[in-house]
mmCIF file of C-alpha atoms in Angstrom:
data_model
loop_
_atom_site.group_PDB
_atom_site.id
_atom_site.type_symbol
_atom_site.label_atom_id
_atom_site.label_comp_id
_atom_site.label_asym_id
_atom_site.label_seq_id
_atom_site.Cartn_x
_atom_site.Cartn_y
_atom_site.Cartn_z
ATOM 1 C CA UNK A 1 39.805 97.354 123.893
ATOM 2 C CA UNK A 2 38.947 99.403 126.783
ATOM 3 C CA UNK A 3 35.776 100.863 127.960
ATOM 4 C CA UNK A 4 35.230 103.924 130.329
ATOM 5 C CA UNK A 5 31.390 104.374 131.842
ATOM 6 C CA UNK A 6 30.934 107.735 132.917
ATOM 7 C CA UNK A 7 27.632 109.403 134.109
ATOM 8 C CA UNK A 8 25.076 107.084 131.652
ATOM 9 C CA UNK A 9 27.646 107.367 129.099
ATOM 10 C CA UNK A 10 29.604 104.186 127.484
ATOM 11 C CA UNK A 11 32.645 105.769 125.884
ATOM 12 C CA UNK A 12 34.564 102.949 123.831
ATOM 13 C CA UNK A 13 38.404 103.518 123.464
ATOM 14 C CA UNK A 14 40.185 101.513 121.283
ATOM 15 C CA UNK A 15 44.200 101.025 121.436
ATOM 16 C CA UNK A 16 46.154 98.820 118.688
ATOM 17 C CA UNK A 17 49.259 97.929 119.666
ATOM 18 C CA UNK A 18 51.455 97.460 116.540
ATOM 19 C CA UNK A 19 54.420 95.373 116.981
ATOM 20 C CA UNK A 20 57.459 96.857 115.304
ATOM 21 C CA UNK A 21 61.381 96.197 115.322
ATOM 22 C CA UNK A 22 63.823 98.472 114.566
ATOM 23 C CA UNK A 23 66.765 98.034 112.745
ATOM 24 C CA UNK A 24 69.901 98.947 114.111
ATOM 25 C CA UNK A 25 72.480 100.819 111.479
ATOM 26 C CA UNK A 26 75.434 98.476 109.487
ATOM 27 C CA UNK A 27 78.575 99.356 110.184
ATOM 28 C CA UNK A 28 81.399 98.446 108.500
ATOM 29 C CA UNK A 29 84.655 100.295 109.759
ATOM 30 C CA UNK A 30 88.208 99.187 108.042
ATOM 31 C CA UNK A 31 91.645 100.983 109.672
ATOM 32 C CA UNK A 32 95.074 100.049 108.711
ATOM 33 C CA UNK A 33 98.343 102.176 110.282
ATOM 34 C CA UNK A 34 97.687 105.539 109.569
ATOM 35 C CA UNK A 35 101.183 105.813 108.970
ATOM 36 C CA UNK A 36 103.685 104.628 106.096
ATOM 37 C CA UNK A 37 105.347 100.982 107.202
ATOM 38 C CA UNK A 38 109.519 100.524 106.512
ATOM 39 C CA UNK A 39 111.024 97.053 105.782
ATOM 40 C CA UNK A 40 114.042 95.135 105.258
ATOM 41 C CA UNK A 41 114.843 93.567 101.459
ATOM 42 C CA UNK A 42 114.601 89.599 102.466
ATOM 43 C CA UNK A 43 112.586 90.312 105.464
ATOM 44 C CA UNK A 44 108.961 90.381 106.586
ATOM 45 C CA UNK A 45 106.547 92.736 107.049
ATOM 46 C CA UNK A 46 102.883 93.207 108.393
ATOM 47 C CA UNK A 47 100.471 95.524 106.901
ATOM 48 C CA UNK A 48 97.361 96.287 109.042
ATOM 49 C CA UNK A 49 93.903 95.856 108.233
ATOM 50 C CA UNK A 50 91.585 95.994 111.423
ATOM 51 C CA UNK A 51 87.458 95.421 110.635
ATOM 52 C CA UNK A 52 85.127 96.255 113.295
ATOM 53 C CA UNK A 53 81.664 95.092 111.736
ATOM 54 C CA UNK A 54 77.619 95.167 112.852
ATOM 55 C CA UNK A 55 77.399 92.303 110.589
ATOM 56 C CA UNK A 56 77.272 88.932 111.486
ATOM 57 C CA UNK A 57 79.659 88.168 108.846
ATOM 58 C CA UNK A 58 82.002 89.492 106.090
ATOM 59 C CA UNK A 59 81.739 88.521 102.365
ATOM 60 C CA UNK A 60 85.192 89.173 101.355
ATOM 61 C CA UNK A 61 88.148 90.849 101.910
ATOM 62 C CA UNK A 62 90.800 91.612 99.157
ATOM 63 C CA UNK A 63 94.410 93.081 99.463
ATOM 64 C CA UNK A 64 95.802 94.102 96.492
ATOM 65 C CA UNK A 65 98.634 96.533 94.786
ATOM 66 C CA UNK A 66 97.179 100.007 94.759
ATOM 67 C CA UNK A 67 98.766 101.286 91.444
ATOM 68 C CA UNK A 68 98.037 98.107 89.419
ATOM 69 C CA UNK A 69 95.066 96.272 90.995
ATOM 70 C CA UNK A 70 97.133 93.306 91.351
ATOM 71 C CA UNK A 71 95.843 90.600 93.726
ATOM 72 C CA UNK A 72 97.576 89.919 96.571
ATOM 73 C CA UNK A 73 95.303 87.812 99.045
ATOM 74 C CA UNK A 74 91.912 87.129 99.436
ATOM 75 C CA UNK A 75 89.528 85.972 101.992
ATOM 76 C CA UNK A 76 86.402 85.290 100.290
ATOM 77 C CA UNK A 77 83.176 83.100 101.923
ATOM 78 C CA UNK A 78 85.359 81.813 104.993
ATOM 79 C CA UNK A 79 88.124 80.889 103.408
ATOM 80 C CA UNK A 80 91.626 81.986 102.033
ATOM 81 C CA UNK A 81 91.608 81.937 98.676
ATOM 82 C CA UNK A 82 95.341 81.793 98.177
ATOM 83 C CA UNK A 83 95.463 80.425 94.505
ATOM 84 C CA UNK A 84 94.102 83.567 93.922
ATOM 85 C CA UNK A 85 97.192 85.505 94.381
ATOM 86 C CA UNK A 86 99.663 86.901 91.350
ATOM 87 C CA UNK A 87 102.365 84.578 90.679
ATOM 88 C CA UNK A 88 104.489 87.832 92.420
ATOM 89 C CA UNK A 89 102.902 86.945 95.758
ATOM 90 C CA UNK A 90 102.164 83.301 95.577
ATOM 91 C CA UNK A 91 103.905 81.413 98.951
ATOM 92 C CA UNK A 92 105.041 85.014 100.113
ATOM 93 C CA UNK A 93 101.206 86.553 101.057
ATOM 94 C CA UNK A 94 99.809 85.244 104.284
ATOM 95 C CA UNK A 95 97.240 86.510 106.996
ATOM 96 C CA UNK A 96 98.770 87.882 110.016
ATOM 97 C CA UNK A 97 96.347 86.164 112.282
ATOM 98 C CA UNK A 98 94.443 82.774 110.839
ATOM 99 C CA UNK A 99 91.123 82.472 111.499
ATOM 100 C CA UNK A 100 90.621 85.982 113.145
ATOM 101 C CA UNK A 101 87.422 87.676 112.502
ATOM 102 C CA UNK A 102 88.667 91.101 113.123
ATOM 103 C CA UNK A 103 92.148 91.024 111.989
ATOM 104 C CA UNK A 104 92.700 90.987 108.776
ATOM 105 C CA UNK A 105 96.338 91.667 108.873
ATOM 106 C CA UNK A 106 98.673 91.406 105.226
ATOM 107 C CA UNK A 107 101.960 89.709 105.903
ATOM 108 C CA UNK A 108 104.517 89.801 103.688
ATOM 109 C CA UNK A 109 107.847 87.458 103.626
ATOM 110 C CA UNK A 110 111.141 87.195 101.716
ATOM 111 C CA UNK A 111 110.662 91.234 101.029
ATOM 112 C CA UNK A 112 111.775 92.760 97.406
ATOM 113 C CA UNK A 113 112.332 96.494 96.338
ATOM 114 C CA UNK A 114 109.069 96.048 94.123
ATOM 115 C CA UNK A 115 107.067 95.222 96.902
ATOM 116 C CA UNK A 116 107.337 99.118 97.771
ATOM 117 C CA UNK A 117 104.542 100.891 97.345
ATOM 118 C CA UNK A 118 100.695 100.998 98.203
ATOM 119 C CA UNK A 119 98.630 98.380 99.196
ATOM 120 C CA UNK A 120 94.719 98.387 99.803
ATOM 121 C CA UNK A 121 92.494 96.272 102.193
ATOM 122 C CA UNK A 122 88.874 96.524 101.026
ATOM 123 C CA UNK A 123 86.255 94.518 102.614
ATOM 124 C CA UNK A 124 82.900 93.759 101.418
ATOM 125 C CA UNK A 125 80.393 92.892 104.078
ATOM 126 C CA UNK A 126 76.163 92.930 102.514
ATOM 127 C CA UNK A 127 75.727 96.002 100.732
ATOM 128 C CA UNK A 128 78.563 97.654 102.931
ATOM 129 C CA UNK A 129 82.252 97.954 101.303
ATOM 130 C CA UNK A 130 85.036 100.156 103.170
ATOM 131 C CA UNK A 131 88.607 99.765 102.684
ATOM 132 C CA UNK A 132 91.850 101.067 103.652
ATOM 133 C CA UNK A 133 95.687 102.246 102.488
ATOM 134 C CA UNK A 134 98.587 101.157 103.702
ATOM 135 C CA UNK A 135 102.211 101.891 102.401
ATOM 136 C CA UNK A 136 105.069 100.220 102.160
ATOM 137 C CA UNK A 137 107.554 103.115 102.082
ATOM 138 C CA UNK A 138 110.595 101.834 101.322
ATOM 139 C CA UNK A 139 112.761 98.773 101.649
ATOM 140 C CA UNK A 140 116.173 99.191 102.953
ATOM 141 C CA UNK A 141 119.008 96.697 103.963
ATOM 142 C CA UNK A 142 119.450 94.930 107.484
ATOM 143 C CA UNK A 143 122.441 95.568 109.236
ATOM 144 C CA UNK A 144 123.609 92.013 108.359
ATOM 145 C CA UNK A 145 123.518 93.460 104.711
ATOM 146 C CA UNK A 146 125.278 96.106 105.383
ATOM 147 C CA UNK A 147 127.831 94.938 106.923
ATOM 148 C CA UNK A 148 128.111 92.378 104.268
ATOM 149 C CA UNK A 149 128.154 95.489 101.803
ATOM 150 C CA UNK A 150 130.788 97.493 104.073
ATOM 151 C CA UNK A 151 133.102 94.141 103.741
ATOM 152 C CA UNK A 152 132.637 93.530 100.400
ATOM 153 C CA UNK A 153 133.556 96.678 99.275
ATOM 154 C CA UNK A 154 136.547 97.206 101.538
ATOM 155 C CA UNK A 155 137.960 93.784 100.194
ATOM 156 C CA UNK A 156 137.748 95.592 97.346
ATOM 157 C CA UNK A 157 139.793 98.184 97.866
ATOM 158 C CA UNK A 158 142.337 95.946 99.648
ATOM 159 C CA UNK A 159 142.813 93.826 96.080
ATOM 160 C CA UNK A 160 142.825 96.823 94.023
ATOM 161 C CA UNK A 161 145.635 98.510 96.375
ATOM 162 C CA UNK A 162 147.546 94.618 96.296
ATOM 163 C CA UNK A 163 147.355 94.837 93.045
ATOM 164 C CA UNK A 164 148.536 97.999 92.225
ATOM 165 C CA UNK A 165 151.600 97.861 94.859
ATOM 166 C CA UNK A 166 152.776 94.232 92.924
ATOM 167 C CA UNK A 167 152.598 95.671 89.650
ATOM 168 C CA UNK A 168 154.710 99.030 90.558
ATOM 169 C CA UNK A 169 157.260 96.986 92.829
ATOM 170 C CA UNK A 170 157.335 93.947 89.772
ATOM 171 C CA UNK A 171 159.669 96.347 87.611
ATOM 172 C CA UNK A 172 161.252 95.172 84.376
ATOM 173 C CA UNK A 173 158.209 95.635 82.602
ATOM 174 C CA UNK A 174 159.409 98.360 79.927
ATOM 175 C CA UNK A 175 157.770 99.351 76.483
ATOM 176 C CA UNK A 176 159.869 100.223 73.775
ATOM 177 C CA UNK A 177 158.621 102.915 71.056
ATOM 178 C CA UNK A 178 160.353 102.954 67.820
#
């Protein structure tokens, strides 16, 4: 309370200060690649999932198939939740990064053609959720397999020509029609 005297006049002014905090925005921004991802059948592969958060903490955060909704990892109240995975991804699904808080990277081991295809990170922090797409475009062979293939299939040739050459050079083999 203030007051101001001015010729014979009291004049009462009265200020309130009234406390008040202000709430900063949530966030919740979730990038993967921005760009299709190419493997190796039998190989590995990581799949990005980046959070940057204004929360102190994130609930969960769920990869799964796109096209089927099938579970492939989840982080959920701390912890990896790995028995949570389909039988298709059990002992192959892993975190890129353990224990990051920002990284919440998919890796993927001992790679199959039907692993191709889309995969979703979606992250649940509060009342936020954002997610993002990642695809596995296609799985091709190492050069290992391909060589292997390129040998294979020339020792195939080799037998069927071996064979062929014995069998012509062999003679006496006649049929007789009557």
């Amino acid at each position: 309370m203030e007051y101001h005297i001015s010729t014979g006049i009291l004049t009462c002014v009265i200020i309130f200060y009234v406390p008040f905090e202000t709430k900063a925005s949530e966030s919740l921004v979730v990038t993967g690649t921005g760009h299709p991802v190419f493997a190796y059948v039998e190989g590995e592969v990581v799949l990005n999932c980046s959070v940057d958060s204004s929360t102190q903490s994130l609930e969960e955060v769920t990869w799964k198939r796109k096209d089927n909704e099938i579970p492939v990892l989840l982080y959920e109240e701390g912890k990896v939740r790995s028995d949570s995975s389909h039988d298709r991804y059990r002992g192959r699904a892993e975190f890129a990064k353990e224990n990051s808080k920002s990284d919440f990277s998919l890796r993927l081991k001992d790679l199959r053609t039907v692993d191709k295809g889309e995969y979703i990170c979606v992250v649940h922090s509060g009342q936020l959720s954002a997610n993002t797409t990642v695809t596995l475009l296609g799985l091709g062979f190492s050069s290992t397999q391909t060589l292997v293939l390129v040998l294979c299939s020339v020792s195939l040739v080799l037998s069927l020509g071996s064979a062929a050459l014995y069998y012509k050079n062999r003679g006496g083999c006649y049929v007789k029609m009557i």
